[in-house]
Amino acid sequence: MINRRQLLATVPPLLGGCAALPPVPPEGLAAGEQRPWRLGGERMWVWLPPDYTRRAERWPLVVFLHGSGERGTELDKVKVHGPPMWVARGTAYPCLLVSPQLEEGARWEPERLHRLLGALQSHLHADRRRCVATGLSLGGHGVWNWASAHPGDLAAIAPVCGYGDPAAVAAMRGVPVRAYHGAVDPVVPLARQQACVDALLAAGGRATLTIYPGVGHDAWTPAYQDPDLMPWLLAQHRT
């Protein structure tokens, strides 16, 4: 008896120009659930929307990068803030959400993230034109550096209490930015992210910076409750 995976493999020769069938989740993942997953040595949480197996269209992909406090081997720590936390609480985002974890002491390196994105695009039913990234603190620094080093990877970024290299952001002027920061952040001073936003605007890019008066380093609590953030990310397309 032919199973569904074998049937999908026969679709091109059998159906020719007919519409593609909905995808089958990779082993270990399920539609409508956020599950732990390993891919190419990377450990992560992956959320697949409930309609993943019911529609053939490709999905936008959101990559979330955690902060320094969530590094290590306990994957549950990745769900303490941001989008993976909201999924754990019942939010059903209409996108693929991937939340990898760093080893203790590691940092988000652009080349590693570039390779991870390529692997995700090969295994998940992702729209390559609608891959975006967001991250907080160390993760906010990671998304700035990723977009600067590989601007063709991402349709947009949303760094929270992060920073990058103002001298490098001109390379990502085609990547729109929606940034967030606490006005009195003692860990990553507001001026560091403001300098990146200013440099990007000066280079002809698009960027906004939401500043929370009286807020310190924890800009992620209000940022990830911004009702416009996720719709904005999911509306972006890489040209």
Coordinates of C-alpha atoms in Angstrom, one line a residue:
M1 CA 0.0 0.0 0.0
I2 CA 1.3 3.4 -0.9
N3 CA 1.6 5.9 2.0
R4 CA 1.0 9.6 1.8
R5 CA 4.7 10.5 1.6
Q6 CA 5.1 8.2 -1.4
L7 CA 2.0 9.7 -2.9
L8 CA 3.4 13.2 -2.6
A9 CA 6.6 12.1 -4.2
T10 CA 4.6 11.1 -7.3
V11 CA 2.6 14.3 -7.5
P12 CA 4.7 16.1 -10.2
P13 CA 4.7 13.3 -12.8
L14 CA 1.1 12.3 -12.1
L15 CA -0.6 15.6 -11.8
G16 CA 1.5 17.8 -14.0
G17 CA 0.1 21.4 -13.7
C18 CA -2.5 20.6 -11.1
A19 CA -2.4 22.3 -7.7
A20 CA 0.1 20.9 -5.2
L21 CA -1.1 18.9 -2.2
P22 CA -0.7 20.3 1.3
P23 CA 2.6 19.3 3.0
V24 CA 3.3 16.5 5.5
P25 CA 5.0 17.8 8.7
P26 CA 8.6 16.5 9.1
E27 CA 8.9 13.6 11.6
G28 CA 8.5 14.9 15.1
L29 CA 6.4 17.9 14.3
A30 CA 2.6 18.3 14.1
A31 CA 0.2 21.0 12.9
G32 CA -1.2 23.1 15.6
E33 CA 1.5 22.3 18.1
Q34 CA 4.8 23.7 19.3
R35 CA 7.3 20.8 19.6
P36 CA 11.0 20.4 20.3
W37 CA 13.0 19.5 17.2
R38 CA 16.6 18.9 16.1
L39 CA 17.9 19.8 12.7
G40 CA 21.5 19.7 11.6
G41 CA 22.7 19.7 15.1
E42 CA 20.5 22.7 16.2
R43 CA 18.0 22.3 18.9
M44 CA 14.8 24.4 18.7
W45 CA 11.1 24.8 19.3
V46 CA 9.0 24.7 16.1
W47 CA 5.3 25.8 15.9
L48 CA 3.3 24.7 12.8
P49 CA 0.0 26.5 12.3
P50 CA -3.2 24.4 12.5
D51 CA -3.8 24.6 8.8
Y52 CA -0.3 23.4 7.9
T53 CA -1.6 20.1 6.5
R54 CA -4.7 21.6 4.9
R55 CA -3.3 24.2 2.5
A56 CA -0.8 24.0 -0.2
E57 CA 0.4 27.6 -0.1
R58 CA 3.7 28.2 1.6
W59 CA 3.9 29.9 5.0
P60 CA 5.8 32.9 6.3
L61 CA 8.6 31.9 8.7
V62 CA 9.5 33.8 11.9
V63 CA 12.8 33.0 13.6
F64 CA 13.0 34.1 17.2
L65 CA 16.4 34.5 18.9
H66 CA 16.4 34.4 22.7
G67 CA 18.6 36.4 25.1
S68 CA 21.7 35.5 27.0
G69 CA 19.8 34.1 30.0
E70 CA 18.1 31.4 27.9
R71 CA 21.3 29.7 26.7
G72 CA 22.2 26.2 27.8
T73 CA 20.6 22.7 27.5
E74 CA 17.2 23.2 29.0
L75 CA 15.1 23.9 25.9
D76 CA 12.1 25.0 28.1
K77 CA 14.0 28.2 28.9
V78 CA 13.5 29.4 25.4
K79 CA 9.7 29.6 26.1
V80 CA 10.0 32.1 29.0
H81 CA 9.8 35.2 26.8
G82 CA 8.5 36.4 23.4
P83 CA 6.6 34.5 20.7
P84 CA 7.3 30.9 21.9
M85 CA 6.0 31.9 25.3
W86 CA 2.8 33.2 23.7
V87 CA 2.4 30.0 21.7
A88 CA 2.8 28.0 24.9
R89 CA 0.0 30.1 26.4
G90 CA -2.4 29.4 23.5
T91 CA -1.7 32.0 20.8
A92 CA -2.0 30.4 17.3
Y93 CA 0.2 32.4 15.0
P94 CA -0.6 32.1 11.3
C95 CA 3.0 31.3 10.4
L96 CA 5.9 29.0 11.1
L97 CA 7.7 29.9 14.3
V98 CA 11.2 28.6 14.9
S99 CA 12.9 29.3 18.2
P100 CA 16.5 27.8 18.4
Q101 CA 18.7 27.6 21.5
L102 CA 22.3 28.6 21.9
E103 CA 24.8 26.6 24.0
E104 CA 26.0 28.2 27.2
G105 CA 28.4 31.0 26.4
A106 CA 27.7 31.1 22.7
R107 CA 26.5 34.0 20.6
W108 CA 24.2 34.3 17.6
E109 CA 26.7 34.2 14.6
P110 CA 25.4 35.3 11.2
E111 CA 26.9 32.3 9.3
R112 CA 25.3 29.9 11.7
L113 CA 21.9 31.6 11.3
H114 CA 22.3 31.7 7.5
R115 CA 22.9 27.9 7.4
L116 CA 20.0 27.3 9.8
L117 CA 17.6 29.3 7.6
G118 CA 18.7 27.3 4.5
A119 CA 18.0 24.0 6.4
L120 CA 14.6 25.2 7.6
Q121 CA 13.6 26.2 4.1
S122 CA 14.5 22.8 2.9
H123 CA 12.5 20.9 5.5
L124 CA 9.5 23.2 6.2
H125 CA 6.9 24.5 3.8
A126 CA 8.2 28.1 4.1
D127 CA 7.8 31.0 1.7
R128 CA 11.4 32.1 1.0
R129 CA 10.2 35.6 0.3
R130 CA 8.6 35.9 3.8
C131 CA 11.3 34.9 6.2
V132 CA 11.7 37.3 9.1
A133 CA 13.5 37.5 12.4
T134 CA 13.0 39.0 15.8
G135 CA 15.0 38.7 19.0
L136 CA 15.6 40.2 22.4
S137 CA 18.8 41.5 24.0
L138 CA 21.5 39.1 22.8
G139 CA 19.0 38.0 20.2
G140 CA 18.2 41.5 19.2
H141 CA 22.0 41.9 18.6
G142 CA 21.8 38.7 16.6
V143 CA 19.1 39.8 14.2
W144 CA 20.9 43.1 13.5
N145 CA 24.2 41.3 12.7
W146 CA 22.4 38.6 10.6
A147 CA 20.5 41.1 8.5
S148 CA 23.7 43.1 8.0
A149 CA 25.8 40.1 6.9
H150 CA 23.1 38.3 4.9
P151 CA 20.5 40.9 3.8
G152 CA 19.1 38.5 1.2
D153 CA 18.0 36.1 3.9
L154 CA 15.3 38.2 5.6
A155 CA 12.3 40.2 4.6
A156 CA 12.3 42.2 7.9
I157 CA 13.6 42.2 11.4
A158 CA 12.2 43.3 14.8
P159 CA 15.1 43.7 17.3
V160 CA 14.1 44.3 20.9
C161 CA 16.7 46.0 23.3
G162 CA 19.3 45.0 20.7
Y163 CA 22.1 46.7 18.8
G164 CA 24.3 46.2 15.8
D165 CA 27.2 47.8 14.0
P166 CA 26.1 51.2 12.6
A167 CA 28.9 51.0 10.0
A168 CA 27.5 47.8 8.6
V169 CA 23.8 48.5 8.4
A170 CA 24.0 50.2 5.0
A171 CA 24.2 46.7 3.5
M172 CA 20.7 45.9 4.8
R173 CA 18.9 49.0 3.6
G174 CA 16.5 46.8 1.8
V175 CA 15.4 45.1 5.0
P176 CA 12.8 47.1 7.0
V177 CA 13.3 47.3 10.8
R178 CA 10.8 47.7 13.6
A179 CA 12.9 48.1 16.7
Y180 CA 12.0 48.5 20.4
H181 CA 13.9 49.7 23.4
G182 CA 13.5 50.9 27.0
A183 CA 14.5 54.5 27.6
V184 CA 16.6 53.7 30.7
D185 CA 18.1 50.4 29.7
P186 CA 21.2 49.9 31.9
V187 CA 22.4 46.7 30.0
V188 CA 22.1 47.8 26.4
P189 CA 21.9 51.6 26.3
L190 CA 19.2 53.1 24.1
A191 CA 21.9 55.0 22.2
R192 CA 23.4 51.8 20.8
Q193 CA 20.2 50.8 18.9
Q194 CA 19.3 54.4 18.1
A195 CA 22.7 54.7 16.3
C196 CA 21.8 51.7 14.1
V197 CA 18.4 53.0 13.3
D198 CA 19.8 56.4 12.4
A199 CA 22.5 54.9 10.2
L200 CA 20.0 52.7 8.4
L201 CA 17.7 55.7 7.7
A202 CA 20.7 57.7 6.5
A203 CA 21.5 54.9 4.1
G204 CA 18.0 55.0 2.6
G205 CA 16.5 52.2 4.6
R206 CA 13.3 51.9 6.5
A207 CA 13.2 51.8 10.2
T208 CA 11.1 52.7 13.3
L209 CA 12.2 52.7 16.9
T210 CA 9.6 52.5 19.7
I211 CA 11.0 53.8 23.0
Y212 CA 9.3 52.9 26.3
P213 CA 9.7 55.8 28.8
G214 CA 10.8 54.6 32.3
V215 CA 11.5 51.0 31.1
G216 CA 14.9 49.4 31.7
H217 CA 16.2 46.3 29.9
D218 CA 12.9 44.5 29.8
A219 CA 11.5 46.1 26.7
W220 CA 10.4 42.6 25.5
T221 CA 7.3 42.4 27.7
P222 CA 5.6 45.5 26.1
A223 CA 7.2 44.9 22.7
Y224 CA 5.8 41.3 22.3
Q225 CA 2.4 42.6 23.4
D226 CA 2.3 45.2 20.6
P227 CA -0.7 44.1 18.6
D228 CA 0.8 45.5 15.4
L229 CA 4.2 43.7 15.7
M230 CA 3.3 40.2 14.4
P231 CA 1.0 41.5 11.6
W232 CA 3.7 43.9 10.5
L233 CA 6.3 41.1 10.3
L234 CA 4.0 38.7 8.5
A235 CA 3.1 41.4 5.9
Q236 CA 6.7 41.9 4.8
H237 CA 7.9 40.4 1.5
R238 CA 11.5 40.2 0.3
T239 CA 11.8 41.6 -3.3

